[in-house]
Coordinates of C-alpha atoms in Angstrom, one line a residue:
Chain U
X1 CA -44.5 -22.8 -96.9
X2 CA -43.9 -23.7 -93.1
X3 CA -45.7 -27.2 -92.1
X4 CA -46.3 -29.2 -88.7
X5 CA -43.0 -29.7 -87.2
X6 CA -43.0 -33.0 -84.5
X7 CA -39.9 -34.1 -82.9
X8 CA -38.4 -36.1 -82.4
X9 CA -38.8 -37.9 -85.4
X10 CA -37.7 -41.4 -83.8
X11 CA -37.9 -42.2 -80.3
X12 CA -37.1 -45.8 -78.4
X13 CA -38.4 -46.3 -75.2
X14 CA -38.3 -48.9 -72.2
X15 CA -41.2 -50.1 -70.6
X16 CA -42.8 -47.9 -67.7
X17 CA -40.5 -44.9 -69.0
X18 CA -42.0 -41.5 -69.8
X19 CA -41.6 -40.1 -73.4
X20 CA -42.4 -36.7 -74.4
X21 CA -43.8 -35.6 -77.9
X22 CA -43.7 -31.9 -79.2
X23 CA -45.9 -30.4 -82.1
X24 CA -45.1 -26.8 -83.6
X25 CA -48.4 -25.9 -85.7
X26 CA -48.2 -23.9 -88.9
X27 CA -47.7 -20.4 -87.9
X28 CA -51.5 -18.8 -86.7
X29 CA -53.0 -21.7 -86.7
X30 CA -55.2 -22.2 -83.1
X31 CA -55.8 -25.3 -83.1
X32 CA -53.9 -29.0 -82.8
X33 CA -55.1 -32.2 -82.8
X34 CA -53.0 -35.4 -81.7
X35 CA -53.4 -39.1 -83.6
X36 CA -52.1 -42.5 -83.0
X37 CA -51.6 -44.8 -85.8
X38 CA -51.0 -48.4 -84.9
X39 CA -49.1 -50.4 -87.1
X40 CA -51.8 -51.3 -89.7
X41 CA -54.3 -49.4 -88.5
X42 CA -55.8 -46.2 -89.3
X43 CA -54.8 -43.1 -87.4
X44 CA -57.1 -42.7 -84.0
X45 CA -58.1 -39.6 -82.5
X46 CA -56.3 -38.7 -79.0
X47 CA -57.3 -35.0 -78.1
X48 CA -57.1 -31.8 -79.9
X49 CA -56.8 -28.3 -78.5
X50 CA -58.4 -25.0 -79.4
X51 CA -56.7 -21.6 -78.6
X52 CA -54.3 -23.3 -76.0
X53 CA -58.0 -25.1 -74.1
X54 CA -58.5 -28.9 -74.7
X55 CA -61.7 -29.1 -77.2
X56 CA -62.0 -32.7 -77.4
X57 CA -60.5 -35.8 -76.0
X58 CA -60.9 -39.2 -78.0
X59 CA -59.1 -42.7 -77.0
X60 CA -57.1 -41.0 -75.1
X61 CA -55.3 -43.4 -72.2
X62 CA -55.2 -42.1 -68.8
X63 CA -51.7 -42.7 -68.9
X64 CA -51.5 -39.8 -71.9
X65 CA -51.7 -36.1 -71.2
X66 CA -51.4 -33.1 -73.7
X67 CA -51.3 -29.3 -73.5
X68 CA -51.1 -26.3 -75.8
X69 CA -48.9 -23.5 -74.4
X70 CA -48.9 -19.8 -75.3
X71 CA -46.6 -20.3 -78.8
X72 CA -49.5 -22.7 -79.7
X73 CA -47.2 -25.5 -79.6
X74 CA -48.4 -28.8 -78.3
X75 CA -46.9 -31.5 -76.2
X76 CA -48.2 -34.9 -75.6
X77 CA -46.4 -36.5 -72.6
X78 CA -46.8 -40.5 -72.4
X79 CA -46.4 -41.9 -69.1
X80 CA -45.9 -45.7 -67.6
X81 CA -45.4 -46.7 -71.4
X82 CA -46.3 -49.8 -72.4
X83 CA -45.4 -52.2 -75.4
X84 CA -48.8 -51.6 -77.0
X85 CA -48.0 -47.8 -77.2
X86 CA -45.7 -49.0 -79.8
X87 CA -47.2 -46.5 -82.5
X88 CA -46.8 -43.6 -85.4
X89 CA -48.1 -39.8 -83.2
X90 CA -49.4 -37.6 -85.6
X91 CA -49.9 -34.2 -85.1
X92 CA -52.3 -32.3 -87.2
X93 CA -53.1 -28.1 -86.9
X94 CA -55.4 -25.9 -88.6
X95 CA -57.8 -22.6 -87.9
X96 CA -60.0 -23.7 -85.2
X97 CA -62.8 -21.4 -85.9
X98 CA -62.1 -19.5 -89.2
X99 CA -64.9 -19.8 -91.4
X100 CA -64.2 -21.7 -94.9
X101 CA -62.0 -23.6 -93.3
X102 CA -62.0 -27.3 -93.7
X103 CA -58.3 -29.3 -93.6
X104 CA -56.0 -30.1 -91.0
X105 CA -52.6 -30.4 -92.0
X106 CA -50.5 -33.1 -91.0
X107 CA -46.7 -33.3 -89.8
X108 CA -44.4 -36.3 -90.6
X109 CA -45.3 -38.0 -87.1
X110 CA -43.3 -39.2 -84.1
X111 CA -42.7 -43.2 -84.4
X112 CA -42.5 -44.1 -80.5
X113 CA -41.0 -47.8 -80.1
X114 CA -41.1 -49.4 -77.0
X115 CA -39.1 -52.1 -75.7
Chain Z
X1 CA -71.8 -41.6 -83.5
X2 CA -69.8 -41.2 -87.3
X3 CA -68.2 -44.4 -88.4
X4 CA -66.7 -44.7 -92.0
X5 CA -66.1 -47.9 -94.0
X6 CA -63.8 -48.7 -96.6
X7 CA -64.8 -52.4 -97.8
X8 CA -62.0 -52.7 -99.9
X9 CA -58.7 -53.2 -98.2
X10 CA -57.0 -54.0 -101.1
X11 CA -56.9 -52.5 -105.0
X12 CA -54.8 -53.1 -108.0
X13 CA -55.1 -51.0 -111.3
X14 CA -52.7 -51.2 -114.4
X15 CA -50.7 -48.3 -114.8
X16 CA -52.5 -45.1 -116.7
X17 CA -55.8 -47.0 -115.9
X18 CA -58.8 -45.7 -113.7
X19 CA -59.8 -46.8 -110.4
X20 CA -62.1 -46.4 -108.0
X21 CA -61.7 -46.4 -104.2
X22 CA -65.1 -46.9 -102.3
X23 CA -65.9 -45.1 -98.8
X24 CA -69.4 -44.5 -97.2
X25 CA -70.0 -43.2 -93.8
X26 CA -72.8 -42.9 -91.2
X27 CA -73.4 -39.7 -89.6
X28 CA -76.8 -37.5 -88.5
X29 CA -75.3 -34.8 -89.1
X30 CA -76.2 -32.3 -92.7
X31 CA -72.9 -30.1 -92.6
X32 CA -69.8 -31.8 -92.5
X33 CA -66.6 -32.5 -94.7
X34 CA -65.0 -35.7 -96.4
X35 CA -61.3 -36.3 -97.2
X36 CA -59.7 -39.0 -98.6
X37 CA -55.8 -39.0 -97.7
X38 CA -53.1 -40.7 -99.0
X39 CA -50.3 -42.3 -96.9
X40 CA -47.1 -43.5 -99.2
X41 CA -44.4 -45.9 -97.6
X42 CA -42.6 -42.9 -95.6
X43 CA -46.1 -43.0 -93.5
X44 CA -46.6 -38.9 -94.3
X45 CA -50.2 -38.3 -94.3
X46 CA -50.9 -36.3 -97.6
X47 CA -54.4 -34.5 -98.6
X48 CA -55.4 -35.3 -101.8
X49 CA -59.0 -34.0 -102.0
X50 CA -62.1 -33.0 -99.6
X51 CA -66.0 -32.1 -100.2
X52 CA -68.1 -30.3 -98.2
X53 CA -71.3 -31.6 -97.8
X54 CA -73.0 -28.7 -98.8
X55 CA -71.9 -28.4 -102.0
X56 CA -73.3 -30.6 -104.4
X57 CA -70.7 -30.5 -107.0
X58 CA -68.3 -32.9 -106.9
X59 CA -64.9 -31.5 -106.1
X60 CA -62.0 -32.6 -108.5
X61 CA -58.3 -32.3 -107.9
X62 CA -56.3 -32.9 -111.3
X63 CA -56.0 -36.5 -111.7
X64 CA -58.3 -37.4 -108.9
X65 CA -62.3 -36.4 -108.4
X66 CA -65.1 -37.8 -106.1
X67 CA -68.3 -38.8 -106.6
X68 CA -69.9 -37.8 -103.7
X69 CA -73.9 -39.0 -102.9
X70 CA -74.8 -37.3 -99.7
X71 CA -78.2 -38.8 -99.7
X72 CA -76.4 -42.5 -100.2
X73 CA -73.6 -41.6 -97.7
X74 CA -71.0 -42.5 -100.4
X75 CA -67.9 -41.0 -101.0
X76 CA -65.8 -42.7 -103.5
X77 CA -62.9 -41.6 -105.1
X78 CA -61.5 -42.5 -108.6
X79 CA -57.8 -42.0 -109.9
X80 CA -57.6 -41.7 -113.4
X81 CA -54.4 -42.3 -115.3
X82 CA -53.0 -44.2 -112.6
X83 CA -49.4 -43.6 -111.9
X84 CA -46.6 -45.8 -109.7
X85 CA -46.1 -42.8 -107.6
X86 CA -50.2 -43.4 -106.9
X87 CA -49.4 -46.6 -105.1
X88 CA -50.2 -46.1 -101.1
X89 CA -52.7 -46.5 -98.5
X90 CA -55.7 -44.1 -99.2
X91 CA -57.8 -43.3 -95.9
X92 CA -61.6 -41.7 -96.3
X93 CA -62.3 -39.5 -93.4
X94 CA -65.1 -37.5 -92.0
X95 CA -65.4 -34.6 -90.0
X96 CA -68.2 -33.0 -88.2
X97 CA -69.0 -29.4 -88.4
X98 CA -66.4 -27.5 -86.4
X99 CA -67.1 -24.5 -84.0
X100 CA -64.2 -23.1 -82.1
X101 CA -62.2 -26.4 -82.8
X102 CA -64.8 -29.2 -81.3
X103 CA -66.0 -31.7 -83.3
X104 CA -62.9 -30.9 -85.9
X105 CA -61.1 -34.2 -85.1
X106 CA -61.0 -36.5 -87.9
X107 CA -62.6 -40.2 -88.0
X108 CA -61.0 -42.6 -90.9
X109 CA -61.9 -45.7 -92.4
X110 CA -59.5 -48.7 -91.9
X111 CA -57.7 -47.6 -95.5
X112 CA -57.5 -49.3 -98.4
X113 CA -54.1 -50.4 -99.7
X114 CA -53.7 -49.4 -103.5
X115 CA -51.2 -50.8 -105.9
X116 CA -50.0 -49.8 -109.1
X117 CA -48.9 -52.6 -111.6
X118 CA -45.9 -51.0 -114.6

């Protein structure tokens, strides 16, 4: 069965450069949702979007922007970057609004480092 | 706003012995959905059971069931038969009731880190 697809898988940055993240959903799934994961933390909420609209931002930094384009694939574009975005990006995608439905499913994540 | 709390960061069970992983939440909602996820070394973020908060049985995935108390706000989970391949971090998380994708972002505890002694 097809899952989340993020790439890159790995990505090293400098500081103040601009990184770029890309999610492909599960195929008809509406909806994505972006996380961060610290190291040792627990994953954060960033923003999530709903048939291509934004639905809900969470810690978000100004600094971050996302959007869902017409394929329903997400990108999450990281600007001015700084050490402490040093982090594992999930990306998680489900049905937005179909009834029953519960889980997101997760991809294997994007682990930005930035030097 | 929903907050969930793992107060154990750390377990150890003998291997094909039971443990139980504690999680309890705060939340005004009455429909929403619990999850606890497991995250192995490679950092993949695996599903290993959910409840929805209308359903007062408690849900049950092979080796792994829940004992959910909705009116306690606890959500613990309990491995039976523990396995090495077991050993991770295990999240709880909530989510709100979801319309049209809001309110489906997930909020997790802190984790606790589970090991699995041969």
């Amino acid at each position: 069965a097809a899952g989340v697809i993020q790439s890159p898988r790995h990505l090293i940055k400098e500081k103040r450069e601009t990184a770029t993240l890309k999610c492909y959903p599960i195929p008809r799934h509406d909806t994505v949702y972006w996380y961060q994961q610290g190291p040792g933390q627990d994953p954060q909420f960033l923003i999530s979007f709903y048939e291509k609209m934004q639905s809900d931002k969470g810690s978000i930094p100004d600094r971050f922007s996302a959007q869902q384009f017409s394929d329903y694939h997400s990108e999450l574009n990281m600007s001015s970057l700084e050490l402490g975005d040093s982090a594992l990006y999930f990306c998680a995608s489900s049905w937005g609004e179909r009834a029953g439905s519960t889980e997101a499913f997760f991809g294997q994540g994007t682990r930005l480092t930035v030097v | 706003a929903q907050t969930v709390t793992q107060s154990q960061p750390e377990m150890s069970v003998q291997e094909a012995e039971t443990v139980t992983l504690s999680c309890t939440y705060d939340t005004s909602e009455s429909d929403y959905y619990l999850f606890w996820y497991k995250q192995p070394p490679s950092r993949q973020m695996i599903l290993v059971i959910r409840q929805e908060a209308y359903k007062q049985q408690n849900a049950t995935e092979n080796r792994f069931s829940v004992n959910f108390q909705k009116a306690a706000k606890s959500f613990s989970l309990k491995i039976s038969d523990s396995q090495l391949g077991d050993a991770a971090m295990y999240f709880c998380a909530y989510r709100g009731p979801n319309y049209g994708g809001s309110q489906g972002n997930l909020i997790f505890g802190k984790g606790t880190k589970l090991s699995v002694k041969p």
